[in-house]
Amino acid sequence: MAAPMSCCRRALLQRFRGQSYCIRPPVRLSSSISKILNGDVEKTELSVTGWVKSVRDQKEVAFLHMNDGSCNEHLQVVARPEMVENVTYGSYVKVKGQLVDSPKDGQTFELLAEDLKLIGSCDPDVYPFKPRTHHPLVYGREYPHLRPRTNIFGAAMRIRNAATMALHSFFQQEGYLHVHTPVITTNDCEGAGEVFRVEPHRKEIMEDIKKEDEKEGDSSNPHFFSAPAFLTVSGQLHLEVLTGAFSKVYTFGPTFRAENSRDRLHLAEFYMVEAELTDTHSLHDLTEVIEKTVKHTTEALLTNCQSDMKTYFKHVAPSEHHTHLKEMLSNDFKSITYTEAIEILIKHNEELTFKLQWGDDLKKEHEKFLVSHFGSLPLFVTDFPLELKPFYARSNEDGKTAAAVDLLVPDVGELFGGTIREERYDILREKINKLGLEADLMWYLDLRRFGSAPHGGFGMGFERYLQYVLGLQNIRDTIPFPRTVRSCRL
Amino acid sequence: MAAPMSCCRRALLQRFRGQSYCIRPPVRLSSSISKILNGDVEKTELSVTGWVKSVRDQKEVAFLHMNDGSCNEHLQVVARPEMVENVTYGSYVKVKGQLVDSPKDGQTFELLAEDLKLIGSCDPDVYPFKPRTHHPLVYGREYPHLRPRTNIFGAAMRIRNAATMALHSFFQQEGYLHVHTPVITTNDCEGAGEVFRVEPHRKEIMEDIKKEDEKEGDSSNPHFFSAPAFLTVSGQLHLEVLTGAFSKVYTFGPTFRAENSRDRLHLAEFYMVEAELTDTHSLHDLTEVIEKTVKHTTEALLTNCQSDMKTYFKHVAPSEHHTHLKEMLSNDFKSITYTEAIEILIKHNEELTFKLQWGDDLKKEHEKFLVSHFGSLPLFVTDFPLELKPFYARSNEDGKTAAAVDLLVPDVGELFGGTIREERYDILREKINKLGLEADLMWYLDLRRFGSAPHGGFGMGFERYLQYVLGLQNIRDTIPFPRTVRSCRL
């Protein structure tokens, strides 16, 4: 007599109807260490995989710390010494065992190993990271393919993920539509610095393209896109198109600068969160959203990434950084006009290397001075001289200043920049004419010609935000694969 | 005697401590039409802004349909005829009035206008879209700056937003870490088709860079990044770095092909969702996640975007498309091997234009035939010949095939592609040596040298997915600003 078919097996077979070529194995039970340590997993037999963070081999028992990247904490595995014979720091193992309460203080659970399999070995003499060592951040940058395995960079990446999700959830809750603005663009009108040009790598492809064009007549255009094409420096103009249909939109994508910047604050490829909204009456409509964006995101990180944030407070950020963030959260951001800022800076002329007068742009030095002058908390500076801002910034009634705002934060300086956009057709057309851009920006003027809505928006450098919130000196430690002049590793 | 300060005003002033230069106006009460029609707004005096979708001016009363892009439906405004005198289709208005229950069937609320302000006028004779007209999709593409205001494209963008969020929430729930893989890369090893090259637009910047290099010695390198740089064709190799630390990772970003493709299925810039996971044992570990990804996202759209999806079922998709999606959701995806696929195709040779034999790649024609042969539902094809797959695909035991899978869907063809990656150091090194890539891919081999974890992953073309789920013929109607050979508008 055949053994009766198990209920589970029968259910599995019933899932497949008609002609089917493969029966799938049942789902395996493998648990992430973050779930285990959170108590989200039943205390039973488990299978766990991960990298070994330390091995302590004692006479009768061996202790192993495992990490799978799902959280900052390691899972302690208690094993028989012979199980860990060839297991070294950095190797990848699979452990089957019983999850039990840990007798050790500050540790919730531990795994009593019944079976331990070394899957990927690691020669500790060659592996560039060592156990129980705080490698300097600059050292980690030399190994972009391995530094994600370090505790400190691992924490940064989990915080980066949490910040990304907090930003999405904030804008979605506030009724903003997420949109993808293009990376490649033929618009190079903003004048926001140096740009990268984009061309097909294989020149011969243009011959194929021209051959196909011939059928339709003109085949003379030398550009892949029929016009010179660049990597975007900002999604703003495209966001304005979309806010002209959806009222509130945001984008969160890569932007580029082909600049010779080798300092601690610039990348050639970085992420920007940009938002655009209609029905704006004054800069307050922007500063309100900006302040909420910073606070919502930072609160989410302090709540949801406690252990990872603690790593940064303890090992990386300046002392009192946690206190600073809490103070930032409980205070309204202050706001001064550019004109007031200049008055203050002139009053403190002797403390500054670069002296300023009305009309000059603020340098990093001045931004830092102003932030510190106002209690080392985030500070809005508003209503900059028209000449300092691009053509699309709305002119204020005084005829001298534009409805533009920057948010300055300690150490990092400018974190956000935004403007109310010029929505008045005649005024905008005149500005565009003066720049000789009328032919290129006909479509942009159309947005004001057909159902023009008062609107404005802002952009935040995402890596700058991470630098600020983590208290990180160098922006290259906020992104998995930093791209800067002279460096594009991997 | 001065009037007593209102409680609200006092609270507002109390929010400002210490030195403060600006008192902010109180928050304005402006509501999105989606909230209003959902019943999420109190029936009281309201202020609403948006674009006019139709005006019906009768003797004693005027009816206006307003849309602000927050949903597919319009808000009906009941006004006095003199209020709408210059108000035309396409103009932007602000209406203040009383929200009341609508006496009309199929309409929940309407707004009784007390004040109606025309903010942005629109000349209907020049505006390229007309009221109550279904403009062909190909016509809309001619006006990329205005088509987001059409009902049909508006629905696509709201669905795109919802799909983006559903994908994030799926991967986050499943314990995947979101990471940003680089857009600019010096890795051109994958051979995944034609690439774009990236260079600084202004050649002179290289002089500044070389000058600064001189201080450090060598200034001869002609490339901005010290090596030729390209736009990414896939984040996979970088995802493998990160899965080597976080076990489960995904990315959702732009990818590029410099191809002369002018068909309905290709873009030069498109979005990919790519996921990578460790602890894989067989292709089933991938197909399981792929199937869940499709089903979770599609279910979310059918639940959360009912009205927008209905627009596509009614006006765009093939008939029975809604039924198809529901059938897709309630059936397990079938799976056949490449070898089985070839057997079937050979059996039906006379029905096919391109005859195949084992070892040949499947063309669009064959993909379509297979999908239709298996009931026009999504179909996995697994275990392709080794020669058809890149070097990183894991060799199966038979020595002839690779652990690779494609998911084929009706009409669109290949939607996902994935492989188990070769995690065995010696085998991978041999493959890389044969290709002469050892110097370039030392870092990639390192991932197998130090704690190698069995892993695999897959990528999904996001616009292809939208095409599939919306039943859209042309991929250019799924993205706000399509980029293809010979076209990069705006």
JSON list of C-alpha atoms in Angstrom, two decimals, chain A residues 325-451:
[
{"chain": "A", "resi": 325, "resn": "LEU", "atom": "CA", "xyz": [19.16, 66.66, 16.43]},
{"chain": "A", "resi": 326, "resn": "LYS", "atom": "CA", "xyz": [16.64, 66.52, 19.26]},
{"chain": "A", "resi": 327, "resn": "GLU", "atom": "CA", "xyz": [16.94, 70.28, 19.72]},
{"chain": "A", "resi": 328, "resn": "MET", "atom": "CA", "xyz": [16.50, 70.77, 15.98]},
{"chain": "A", "resi": 329, "resn": "LEU", "atom": "CA", "xyz": [13.32, 68.70, 16.07]},
{"chain": "A", "resi": 330, "resn": "SER", "atom": "CA", "xyz": [11.77, 70.64, 18.94]},
{"chain": "A", "resi": 331, "resn": "ASN", "atom": "CA", "xyz": [12.48, 74.13, 17.58]},
{"chain": "A", "resi": 332, "resn": "ASP", "atom": "CA", "xyz": [10.92, 76.02, 14.69]},
{"chain": "A", "resi": 333, "resn": "PHE", "atom": "CA", "xyz": [13.49, 76.82, 12.05]},
{"chain": "A", "resi": 334, "resn": "LYS", "atom": "CA", "xyz": [14.39, 80.50, 12.05]},
{"chain": "A", "resi": 335, "resn": "SER", "atom": "CA", "xyz": [14.21, 82.61, 8.96]},
{"chain": "A", "resi": 336, "resn": "ILE", "atom": "CA", "xyz": [16.04, 85.78, 7.94]},
{"chain": "A", "resi": 337, "resn": "THR", "atom": "CA", "xyz": [16.13, 87.65, 4.67]},
{"chain": "A", "resi": 338, "resn": "TYR", "atom": "CA", "xyz": [19.30, 87.89, 2.61]},
{"chain": "A", "resi": 339, "resn": "THR", "atom": "CA", "xyz": [19.33, 91.63, 3.36]},
{"chain": "A", "resi": 340, "resn": "GLU", "atom": "CA", "xyz": [19.23, 90.96, 7.11]},
{"chain": "A", "resi": 341, "resn": "ALA", "atom": "CA", "xyz": [21.96, 88.35, 6.67]},
{"chain": "A", "resi": 342, "resn": "ILE", "atom": "CA", "xyz": [24.20, 90.87, 4.91]},
{"chain": "A", "resi": 343, "resn": "GLU", "atom": "CA", "xyz": [23.64, 93.41, 7.69]},
{"chain": "A", "resi": 344, "resn": "ILE", "atom": "CA", "xyz": [24.71, 90.87, 10.29]},
{"chain": "A", "resi": 345, "resn": "LEU", "atom": "CA", "xyz": [27.75, 89.80, 8.27]},
{"chain": "A", "resi": 346, "resn": "ILE", "atom": "CA", "xyz": [28.87, 93.41, 7.75]},
{"chain": "A", "resi": 347, "resn": "LYS", "atom": "CA", "xyz": [28.53, 94.01, 11.48]},
{"chain": "A", "resi": 348, "resn": "HIS", "atom": "CA", "xyz": [30.92, 91.08, 12.05]},
{"chain": "A", "resi": 349, "resn": "ASN", "atom": "CA", "xyz": [33.26, 91.93, 9.22]},
{"chain": "A", "resi": 350, "resn": "GLU", "atom": "CA", "xyz": [36.44, 91.52, 11.24]},
{"chain": "A", "resi": 351, "resn": "GLU", "atom": "CA", "xyz": [35.60, 87.90, 12.08]},
{"chain": "A", "resi": 352, "resn": "LEU", "atom": "CA", "xyz": [35.36, 86.98, 8.39]},
{"chain": "A", "resi": 353, "resn": "THR", "atom": "CA", "xyz": [37.99, 86.27, 5.75]},
{"chain": "A", "resi": 354, "resn": "PHE", "atom": "CA", "xyz": [35.77, 87.28, 2.83]},
{"chain": "A", "resi": 355, "resn": "LYS", "atom": "CA", "xyz": [34.07, 90.66, 3.31]},
{"chain": "A", "resi": 356, "resn": "LEU", "atom": "CA", "xyz": [30.66, 91.00, 1.67]},
{"chain": "A", "resi": 357, "resn": "GLN", "atom": "CA", "xyz": [28.34, 93.68, 0.42]},
{"chain": "A", "resi": 358, "resn": "TRP", "atom": "CA", "xyz": [24.72, 93.55, -0.71]},
{"chain": "A", "resi": 359, "resn": "GLY", "atom": "CA", "xyz": [24.56, 91.69, -4.01]},
{"chain": "A", "resi": 360, "resn": "ASP", "atom": "CA", "xyz": [27.37, 89.23, -3.28]},
{"chain": "A", "resi": 361, "resn": "ASP", "atom": "CA", "xyz": [26.68, 85.53, -2.97]},
{"chain": "A", "resi": 362, "resn": "LEU", "atom": "CA", "xyz": [27.13, 83.86, 0.40]},
{"chain": "A", "resi": 363, "resn": "LYS", "atom": "CA", "xyz": [30.19, 81.66, 0.64]},
{"chain": "A", "resi": 364, "resn": "LYS", "atom": "CA", "xyz": [30.50, 78.58, 2.84]},
{"chain": "A", "resi": 365, "resn": "GLU", "atom": "CA", "xyz": [32.21, 80.75, 5.47]},
{"chain": "A", "resi": 366, "resn": "HIS", "atom": "CA", "xyz": [29.22, 83.11, 5.66]},
{"chain": "A", "resi": 367, "resn": "GLU", "atom": "CA", "xyz": [26.71, 80.30, 5.76]},
{"chain": "A", "resi": 368, "resn": "LYS", "atom": "CA", "xyz": [28.57, 78.76, 8.69]},
{"chain": "A", "resi": 369, "resn": "PHE", "atom": "CA", "xyz": [28.79, 82.10, 10.49]},
{"chain": "A", "resi": 370, "resn": "LEU", "atom": "CA", "xyz": [25.05, 82.75, 10.12]},
{"chain": "A", "resi": 371, "resn": "VAL", "atom": "CA", "xyz": [24.07, 79.28, 11.32]},
{"chain": "A", "resi": 372, "resn": "SER", "atom": "CA", "xyz": [26.30, 79.61, 14.35]},
{"chain": "A", "resi": 373, "resn": "HIS", "atom": "CA", "xyz": [25.04, 83.18, 14.99]},
{"chain": "A", "resi": 374, "resn": "PHE", "atom": "CA", "xyz": [21.50, 81.82, 15.20]},
{"chain": "A", "resi": 375, "resn": "GLY", "atom": "CA", "xyz": [22.18, 79.08, 17.71]},
{"chain": "A", "resi": 376, "resn": "SER", "atom": "CA", "xyz": [23.65, 76.42, 15.41]},
{"chain": "A", "resi": 377, "resn": "LEU", "atom": "CA", "xyz": [20.24, 75.29, 14.24]},
{"chain": "A", "resi": 378, "resn": "PRO", "atom": "CA", "xyz": [18.89, 75.14, 10.69]},
{"chain": "A", "resi": 379, "resn": "LEU", "atom": "CA", "xyz": [18.31, 78.61, 9.27]},
{"chain": "A", "resi": 380, "resn": "PHE", "atom": "CA", "xyz": [16.28, 79.83, 6.29]},
{"chain": "A", "resi": 381, "resn": "VAL", "atom": "CA", "xyz": [17.71, 82.70, 4.27]},
{"chain": "A", "resi": 382, "resn": "THR", "atom": "CA", "xyz": [15.15, 84.25, 1.92]},
{"chain": "A", "resi": 383, "resn": "ASP", "atom": "CA", "xyz": [14.74, 86.86, -0.79]},
{"chain": "A", "resi": 384, "resn": "PHE", "atom": "CA", "xyz": [18.10, 86.86, -2.52]},
{"chain": "A", "resi": 385, "resn": "PRO", "atom": "CA", "xyz": [19.11, 89.53, -5.06]},
{"chain": "A", "resi": 386, "resn": "LEU", "atom": "CA", "xyz": [17.50, 88.82, -8.44]},
{"chain": "A", "resi": 387, "resn": "GLU", "atom": "CA", "xyz": [20.91, 88.69, -10.13]},
{"chain": "A", "resi": 388, "resn": "LEU", "atom": "CA", "xyz": [22.00, 85.75, -7.98]},
{"chain": "A", "resi": 389, "resn": "LYS", "atom": "CA", "xyz": [19.07, 83.59, -9.04]},
{"chain": "A", "resi": 390, "resn": "PRO", "atom": "CA", "xyz": [18.14, 81.95, -12.38]},
{"chain": "A", "resi": 391, "resn": "PHE", "atom": "CA", "xyz": [15.61, 83.47, -14.78]},
{"chain": "A", "resi": 392, "resn": "TYR", "atom": "CA", "xyz": [12.72, 81.36, -13.54]},
{"chain": "A", "resi": 393, "resn": "ALA", "atom": "CA", "xyz": [12.80, 82.78, -9.99]},
{"chain": "A", "resi": 394, "resn": "ARG", "atom": "CA", "xyz": [9.82, 85.06, -9.32]},
{"chain": "A", "resi": 395, "resn": "SER", "atom": "CA", "xyz": [10.62, 88.75, -8.89]},
{"chain": "A", "resi": 396, "resn": "ASN", "atom": "CA", "xyz": [9.51, 90.29, -5.61]},
{"chain": "A", "resi": 397, "resn": "GLU", "atom": "CA", "xyz": [7.56, 93.56, -5.54]},
{"chain": "A", "resi": 398, "resn": "ASP", "atom": "CA", "xyz": [10.72, 95.52, -4.63]},
{"chain": "A", "resi": 399, "resn": "GLY", "atom": "CA", "xyz": [12.09, 94.83, -8.11]},
{"chain": "A", "resi": 400, "resn": "LYS", "atom": "CA", "xyz": [15.47, 93.93, -6.56]},
{"chain": "A", "resi": 401, "resn": "THR", "atom": "CA", "xyz": [15.00, 90.54, -4.94]},
{"chain": "A", "resi": 402, "resn": "ALA", "atom": "CA", "xyz": [13.63, 87.17, -5.92]},
{"chain": "A", "resi": 403, "resn": "ALA", "atom": "CA", "xyz": [11.33, 84.83, -3.99]},
{"chain": "A", "resi": 404, "resn": "ALA", "atom": "CA", "xyz": [14.15, 82.39, -3.30]},
{"chain": "A", "resi": 405, "resn": "VAL", "atom": "CA", "xyz": [15.10, 80.49, -0.17]},
{"chain": "A", "resi": 406, "resn": "ASP", "atom": "CA", "xyz": [18.05, 78.42, 1.04]},
{"chain": "A", "resi": 407, "resn": "LEU", "atom": "CA", "xyz": [18.09, 76.26, 4.12]},
{"chain": "A", "resi": 408, "resn": "LEU", "atom": "CA", "xyz": [21.45, 76.30, 5.87]},
{"chain": "A", "resi": 409, "resn": "VAL", "atom": "CA", "xyz": [22.39, 73.63, 8.41]},
{"chain": "A", "resi": 410, "resn": "PRO", "atom": "CA", "xyz": [25.38, 73.27, 10.72]},
{"chain": "A", "resi": 411, "resn": "ASP", "atom": "CA", "xyz": [28.63, 72.01, 9.22]},
{"chain": "A", "resi": 412, "resn": "VAL", "atom": "CA", "xyz": [27.16, 71.16, 5.80]},
{"chain": "A", "resi": 413, "resn": "GLY", "atom": "CA", "xyz": [25.90, 74.63, 4.81]},
{"chain": "A", "resi": 414, "resn": "GLU", "atom": "CA", "xyz": [23.25, 74.79, 2.09]},
{"chain": "A", "resi": 415, "resn": "LEU", "atom": "CA", "xyz": [20.97, 71.77, 2.31]},
{"chain": "A", "resi": 416, "resn": "PHE", "atom": "CA", "xyz": [17.91, 73.00, 0.37]},
{"chain": "A", "resi": 417, "resn": "GLY", "atom": "CA", "xyz": [17.41, 75.61, -2.31]},
{"chain": "A", "resi": 418, "resn": "GLY", "atom": "CA", "xyz": [14.05, 76.70, -3.64]},
{"chain": "A", "resi": 419, "resn": "THR", "atom": "CA", "xyz": [12.17, 79.45, -5.43]},
{"chain": "A", "resi": 420, "resn": "ILE", "atom": "CA", "xyz": [8.69, 80.55, -6.26]},
{"chain": "A", "resi": 421, "resn": "ARG", "atom": "CA", "xyz": [8.70, 80.29, -10.04]},
{"chain": "A", "resi": 422, "resn": "GLU", "atom": "CA", "xyz": [7.76, 83.18, -12.30]},
{"chain": "A", "resi": 423, "resn": "GLU", "atom": "CA", "xyz": [4.25, 82.21, -13.41]},
{"chain": "A", "resi": 424, "resn": "ARG", "atom": "CA", "xyz": [3.42, 85.52, -15.20]},
{"chain": "A", "resi": 425, "resn": "TYR", "atom": "CA", "xyz": [3.67, 84.94, -18.93]},
{"chain": "A", "resi": 426, "resn": "ASP", "atom": "CA", "xyz": [4.76, 88.45, -19.97]},
{"chain": "A", "resi": 427, "resn": "ILE", "atom": "CA", "xyz": [7.41, 88.87, -17.30]},
{"chain": "A", "resi": 428, "resn": "LEU", "atom": "CA", "xyz": [8.85, 85.40, -17.95]},
{"chain": "A", "resi": 429, "resn": "ARG", "atom": "CA", "xyz": [8.87, 85.89, -21.71]},
{"chain": "A", "resi": 430, "resn": "GLU", "atom": "CA", "xyz": [10.81, 89.10, -21.36]},
{"chain": "A", "resi": 431, "resn": "LYS", "atom": "CA", "xyz": [13.41, 87.41, -19.17]},
{"chain": "A", "resi": 432, "resn": "ILE", "atom": "CA", "xyz": [13.74, 84.49, -21.57]},
{"chain": "A", "resi": 433, "resn": "ASN", "atom": "CA", "xyz": [14.01, 86.82, -24.56]},
{"chain": "A", "resi": 434, "resn": "LYS", "atom": "CA", "xyz": [16.82, 88.72, -22.88]},
{"chain": "A", "resi": 435, "resn": "LEU", "atom": "CA", "xyz": [18.71, 85.45, -22.52]},
{"chain": "A", "resi": 436, "resn": "GLY", "atom": "CA", "xyz": [18.03, 84.55, -26.15]},
{"chain": "A", "resi": 437, "resn": "LEU", "atom": "CA", "xyz": [16.36, 81.30, -25.11]},
{"chain": "A", "resi": 438, "resn": "GLU", "atom": "CA", "xyz": [12.91, 81.86, -26.58]},
{"chain": "A", "resi": 439, "resn": "ALA", "atom": "CA", "xyz": [13.22, 79.12, -29.22]},
{"chain": "A", "resi": 440, "resn": "ASP", "atom": "CA", "xyz": [14.51, 76.55, -26.70]},
{"chain": "A", "resi": 441, "resn": "LEU", "atom": "CA", "xyz": [11.97, 77.40, -24.04]},
{"chain": "A", "resi": 442, "resn": "MET", "atom": "CA", "xyz": [8.78, 77.81, -26.04]},
{"chain": "A", "resi": 443, "resn": "TRP", "atom": "CA", "xyz": [7.37, 74.77, -24.24]},
{"chain": "A", "resi": 444, "resn": "TYR", "atom": "CA", "xyz": [8.28, 76.26, -20.87]},
{"chain": "A", "resi": 445, "resn": "LEU", "atom": "CA", "xyz": [6.45, 79.46, -21.75]},
{"chain": "A", "resi": 446, "resn": "ASP", "atom": "CA", "xyz": [3.47, 77.37, -22.88]},
{"chain": "A", "resi": 447, "resn": "LEU", "atom": "CA", "xyz": [3.05, 76.26, -19.27]},
{"chain": "A", "resi": 448, "resn": "ARG", "atom": "CA", "xyz": [2.28, 79.94, -18.49]},
{"chain": "A", "resi": 449, "resn": "ARG", "atom": "CA", "xyz": [0.27, 80.45, -21.65]},
{"chain": "A", "resi": 450, "resn": "PHE", "atom": "CA", "xyz": [-2.23, 77.71, -20.95]},
{"chain": "A", "resi": 451, "resn": "GLY", "atom": "CA", "xyz": [-3.79, 77.64, -17.50]}
]
